[in-house]
Coordinates of N, CA and C in Angstrom, one line a residue:
Q284 N 85.2 221.9 119.4 CA 86.7 221.7 119.9 C 87.4 223.0 119.5
V285 N 88.2 223.5 120.5 CA 88.9 224.7 120.4 C 90.3 224.3 119.8
R286 N 90.5 224.7 118.5 CA 91.8 224.4 117.9 C 92.1 225.5 116.9
L287 N 93.4 225.4 116.6 CA 93.8 226.3 115.5 C 94.4 225.4 114.3
V288 N 94.3 226.0 113.1 CA 94.8 225.1 112.0 C 95.7 226.1 111.2
E289 N 97.0 225.6 111.1 CA 98.0 226.3 110.3 C 98.0 225.7 108.9
S290 N 98.4 226.5 107.9 CA 98.5 226.2 106.5 C 99.6 227.0 105.9
G291 N 100.0 226.6 104.6 CA 100.9 227.4 103.9 C 102.4 227.1 104.0
G292 N 102.7 226.1 104.7 CA 104.0 225.6 104.8 C 104.4 224.9 103.5
G293 N 105.7 224.6 103.4 CA 106.2 223.8 102.2 C 107.7 223.9 102.1
L294 N 108.2 223.6 100.9 CA 109.7 223.5 100.6 C 109.9 224.8 99.7
V295 N 110.9 225.6 100.1 CA 111.2 226.8 99.4 C 112.7 226.9 99.3
Q296 N 113.3 227.5 98.2 CA 114.7 227.7 98.3 C 115.1 228.9 99.1
S297 N 116.4 229.0 99.5 CA 116.9 230.0 100.3 C 116.7 231.4 99.5
G298 N 116.3 232.3 100.2 CA 115.9 233.6 99.7 C 114.5 233.8 99.2
G299 N 113.7 232.7 99.3 CA 112.3 232.7 98.8 C 111.4 233.2 99.9
S300 N 110.1 233.1 99.7 CA 109.1 233.6 100.6 C 108.0 232.5 100.7
L301 N 107.3 232.6 101.9 CA 106.1 231.8 102.1 C 105.2 232.7 103.0
R302 N 103.9 232.4 102.9 CA 102.9 233.0 103.8 C 102.1 231.9 104.5
L303 N 102.3 231.9 105.8 CA 101.5 230.9 106.6 C 100.3 231.6 107.1
S304 N 99.2 230.8 107.3 CA 98.0 231.2 107.7 C 97.5 230.5 108.9
C305 N 96.8 231.0 109.8 CA 96.3 230.4 111.1 C 94.9 230.7 111.2
E306 N 94.0 229.6 111.2 CA 92.6 229.9 111.3 C 92.0 229.0 112.4
A307 N 90.8 229.5 112.9 CA 90.1 228.8 113.8 C 88.8 228.3 113.2
P308 N 88.7 227.1 112.7 CA 87.5 226.7 111.9 C 86.2 226.4 112.8
D309 N 86.5 226.2 114.1 CA 85.4 225.8 114.9 C 85.0 226.9 115.9
W310 N 85.7 228.0 115.9 CA 85.2 229.1 116.9 C 85.7 230.4 116.5
G311 N 85.4 231.5 117.1 CA 85.7 232.8 116.6 C 87.0 233.3 117.1
L312 N 88.0 233.4 116.3 CA 89.3 233.9 116.6 C 89.3 235.4 116.4
D313 N 88.8 236.1 117.3 CA 88.6 237.5 117.0 C 89.7 238.3 117.6
A314 N 89.5 239.6 117.5 CA 90.5 240.6 117.9 C 90.8 240.6 119.4
S315 N 90.1 239.9 120.3 CA 90.3 239.8 121.6 C 91.4 238.9 122.0
Y316 N 92.0 238.1 121.0 CA 92.9 237.2 121.3 C 94.4 237.7 121.0
E317 N 95.3 237.5 121.8 CA 96.7 237.7 121.4 C 97.2 236.4 120.8
I318 N 98.0 236.6 119.7 CA 98.5 235.5 118.9 C 100.0 235.4 118.8
G319 N 100.5 234.2 118.8 CA 101.9 234.1 118.6 C 102.2 233.0 117.6
W320 N 103.4 233.2 116.8 CA 103.9 232.2 115.9 C 105.1 231.7 116.6
F321 N 105.2 230.4 116.7 CA 106.4 229.7 117.2 C 106.9 228.7 116.2
R322 N 108.1 228.3 116.3 CA 108.7 227.3 115.6 C 109.6 226.4 116.4
Q323 N 109.7 225.2 115.9 CA 110.5 224.2 116.5 C 111.3 223.3 115.4
A324 N 112.6 223.5 115.5 CA 113.5 222.7 114.6 C 113.9 221.4 115.3
P325 N 114.2 220.4 114.5 CA 114.7 219.1 115.2 C 115.7 219.3 116.2
G326 N 115.6 218.7 117.3 CA 116.5 218.8 118.4 C 116.6 220.1 119.2
K327 N 115.7 221.1 118.9 CA 115.7 222.3 119.5 C 114.4 222.6 120.2
E328 N 114.5 223.5 121.1 CA 113.2 223.9 121.9 C 112.3 224.8 120.9
R329 N 111.1 224.8 121.3 CA 110.1 225.7 120.6 C 110.4 227.1 120.9
E330 N 110.5 227.9 120.0 CA 110.8 229.4 120.2 C 109.7 230.3 119.6
G331 N 109.5 231.3 120.2 CA 108.6 232.3 119.7 C 109.2 233.2 118.7
V332 N 108.7 233.3 117.5 CA 109.3 234.1 116.5 C 108.5 235.4 116.3
A333 N 107.2 235.4 116.5 CA 106.4 236.7 116.3 C 105.2 236.7 117.1
C334 N 104.7 237.8 117.5 CA 103.5 237.9 118.2 C 102.7 239.2 117.8
I335 N 101.5 239.2 118.1 CA 100.6 240.4 117.9 C 99.6 240.6 119.1
T336 N 99.5 241.8 119.5 CA 98.6 242.0 120.7 C 97.1 242.0 120.3
R337 N 96.3 241.9 121.2 CA 94.9 242.0 120.9 C 94.6 243.5 120.7
Y338 N 93.6 243.8 119.9 CA 93.1 245.1 119.7 C 94.0 246.1 119.1
L339 N 95.2 246.4 119.8 CA 96.1 247.4 119.2 C 96.9 246.9 118.2
N340 N 97.1 245.5 117.9 CA 97.9 244.9 117.0 C 99.3 245.4 117.0
N341 N 99.8 245.5 118.2 CA 101.3 245.8 118.3 C 102.0 244.5 118.1
T342 N 103.1 244.5 117.5 CA 103.8 243.3 117.2 C 105.3 243.2 117.8
D343 N 105.8 242.1 117.9 CA 107.1 241.9 118.3 C 107.8 240.7 117.6
Y344 N 109.1 240.7 117.4 CA 109.7 239.7 116.7 C 111.0 239.3 117.3
A345 N 111.3 238.0 117.1 CA 112.7 237.6 117.5 C 113.7 238.1 116.6
N346 N 114.9 238.4 117.2 CA 115.9 239.1 116.4 C 116.3 238.4 115.2
S347 N 116.2 237.0 115.2 CA 116.6 236.2 114.1 C 115.7 236.4 112.9
V348 N 114.5 237.0 113.1 CA 113.5 237.0 112.0 C 113.2 238.5 111.8
K349 N 113.7 239.4 112.5 CA 113.2 240.8 112.4 C 113.6 241.3 111.1
G350 N 112.7 242.0 110.5 CA 113.0 242.6 109.1 C 112.7 241.6 108.0
R351 N 112.5 240.3 108.3 CA 112.1 239.4 107.3 C 110.7 238.8 107.5
F352 N 110.3 238.7 108.7 CA 108.9 238.1 108.9 C 108.0 239.3 109.3
T353 N 106.7 239.1 109.0 CA 105.7 240.0 109.3 C 104.4 239.2 109.8
I354 N 104.0 239.6 111.0 CA 102.8 239.0 111.5 C 101.6 240.0 111.3
S355 N 100.5 239.5 110.9 CA 99.3 240.4 110.7 C 98.0 239.6 111.0
R356 N 96.9 240.3 111.1 CA 95.6 239.7 111.3 C 94.6 240.3 110.4
D357 N 93.7 239.4 109.9 CA 92.5 239.9 109.2 C 91.3 239.6 110.1
N358 N 90.7 240.5 110.8 CA 89.7 240.2 111.7 C 88.4 239.8 111.0
A359 N 88.2 240.3 109.8 CA 87.0 240.0 109.1 C 87.0 238.5 108.7
K360 N 88.3 237.9 108.5 CA 88.4 236.5 108.1 C 88.8 235.7 109.3
N361 N 89.0 236.3 110.5 CA 89.4 235.5 111.7 C 90.7 234.7 111.4
T362 N 91.6 235.3 110.7 CA 92.8 234.7 110.2 C 94.0 235.5 110.6
I363 N 95.1 234.8 110.9 CA 96.4 235.4 111.3 C 97.4 234.9 110.3
Y364 N 98.3 235.8 109.8 CA 99.2 235.5 108.8 C 100.6 235.6 109.3
L365 N 101.6 234.9 108.8 CA 103.0 235.1 109.0 C 103.6 235.1 107.7
Q366 N 104.0 236.3 107.1 CA 104.7 236.5 105.9 C 106.1 236.4 106.2
M367 N 106.8 235.4 105.5 CA 108.2 235.1 105.6 C 108.8 235.4 104.3
S368 N 109.9 236.3 104.4 CA 110.7 236.6 103.3 C 112.2 236.4 103.5
S369 N 113.0 236.4 102.4 CA 114.4 236.1 102.5 C 114.7 234.9 103.4
L370 N 114.0 233.9 103.2 CA 114.1 232.7 104.0 C 115.5 232.0 103.9
K371 N 115.9 231.5 105.1 CA 117.3 230.9 105.2 C 117.1 229.5 105.6
P372 N 118.1 228.7 105.3 CA 118.0 227.3 105.8 C 117.8 227.1 107.3
E373 N 118.2 228.0 108.1 CA 118.0 228.0 109.5 C 116.6 228.3 110.0
D374 N 115.8 228.7 109.0 CA 114.4 228.9 109.3 C 113.6 227.7 109.2
T375 N 114.2 226.6 108.7 CA 113.6 225.3 108.6 C 113.1 224.8 110.0
A376 N 111.7 224.5 110.1 CA 111.2 224.1 111.4 C 109.7 223.8 111.1
V377 N 109.1 223.3 112.1 CA 107.7 223.1 112.2 C 107.2 224.4 112.8
Y378 N 106.3 225.2 112.2 CA 105.8 226.4 112.6 C 104.3 226.2 113.2
Y379 N 104.1 226.8 114.4 CA 102.9 226.7 115.1 C 102.3 228.0 115.4
C380 N 101.0 228.2 115.3 CA 100.4 229.4 115.8 C 99.7 229.1 117.1
A381 N 99.5 230.0 118.0 CA 99.0 229.9 119.3 C 98.2 231.1 119.7
A382 N 97.2 230.9 120.6 CA 96.4 232.0 121.0 C 96.1 232.0 122.5
Y383 N 95.7 233.1 123.0 CA 95.2 233.2 124.4 C 94.4 234.5 124.5
R384 N 93.5 234.6 125.5 CA 92.8 235.8 125.7 C 93.3 236.4 127.0
P385 N 94.1 237.5 126.9 CA 94.6 238.1 128.1 C 93.5 238.7 128.9
Q386 N 93.7 238.7 130.2 CA 92.7 239.4 131.1 C 92.7 240.9 130.9
F387 N 93.9 241.5 130.6 CA 94.0 242.9 130.3 C 94.5 243.1 128.9
S388 N 94.5 244.3 128.4 CA 95.1 244.6 127.1 C 96.4 245.2 127.4
F389 N 97.4 244.6 126.8 CA 98.9 245.0 127.0 C 99.4 245.6 125.8
V390 N 100.3 246.5 126.0 CA 101.0 247.2 124.9 C 102.0 246.2 124.2
H391 N 102.5 245.3 124.9 CA 103.5 244.4 124.3 C 102.9 243.0 124.4
C392 N 103.1 242.2 123.3 CA 102.7 240.8 123.3 C 103.9 239.9 123.9
S393 N 103.5 238.7 124.1 CA 104.4 237.7 124.6 C 104.9 236.7 123.6
R394 N 106.2 236.5 123.5 CA 106.8 235.5 122.7 C 107.1 234.2 123.5
A395 N 106.8 234.2 124.8 CA 107.0 233.1 125.6 C 105.8 232.1 125.5
R396 N 106.1 230.8 125.6 CA 105.0 229.9 125.5 C 104.0 229.9 126.5
G397 N 104.3 230.3 127.7 CA 103.5 230.2 129.0 C 102.0 230.7 128.8
P398 N 101.9 231.9 128.3 CA 100.5 232.3 128.3 C 99.5 231.7 127.4
Y399 N 100.0 231.1 126.3 CA 99.3 230.5 125.3 C 98.7 229.2 125.6
D400 N 97.3 229.1 125.4 CA 96.7 227.9 125.8 C 95.9 227.2 124.7
I401 N 95.9 227.8 123.5 CA 95.3 227.2 122.3 C 96.4 227.1 121.2
W402 N 96.6 225.9 120.8 CA 97.7 225.6 119.7 C 97.1 224.9 118.6
G403 N 97.9 225.1 117.4 CA 97.6 224.4 116.2 C 98.5 223.2 116.2
Q404 N 98.4 222.4 115.1 CA 99.1 221.1 115.0 C 100.5 221.4 114.3
G405 N 100.6 222.5 113.7 CA 101.9 222.9 113.1 C 101.9 222.7 111.5
T406 N 102.8 223.4 110.9 CA 103.0 223.2 109.5 C 104.5 223.2 109.2
Q407 N 105.0 222.3 108.4 CA 106.4 222.2 108.1 C 106.8 223.3 107.1
V408 N 107.9 223.9 107.4 CA 108.6 224.8 106.5 C 110.1 224.3 106.3
T409 N 110.4 224.0 105.1 CA 111.8 223.6 104.8 C 112.4 224.5 103.7
V410 N 113.5 225.0 104.1 CA 114.3 226.0 103.2 C 115.6 225.3 102.8
S411 N 115.7 225.1 101.5 CA 116.8 224.4 101.0 C 117.9 225.5 100.6
S412 N 119.2 225.0 100.7 CA 120.3 226.0 100.4 C 120.7 226.0 99.0

């Protein structure tokens, strides 16, 4: 079964930090995949907050998280991370990781949902004020 599994969510106070992890327990999430982190708050659409390209590991962030969130990958562990710092109540959401294998290698990654065809089940992040 091709799936992703997120972990690391939880309850944290405003200004705190969390590190989310994304793993593929049943298949090889290697460097050939582009990865995105998305979030969905109640009543809102799912938005892309960060992404990382295949091979080059170029990154891109939503303006709302730029300077506070960092996406990274550990190819040896086939794991993707989202380090979140200076968390705010408006960061409260279910966070999802997603992956797809582009046909070509691009300099820029996509924070749009469209290209991604492998998704995790999500992990809840709640930031209290």
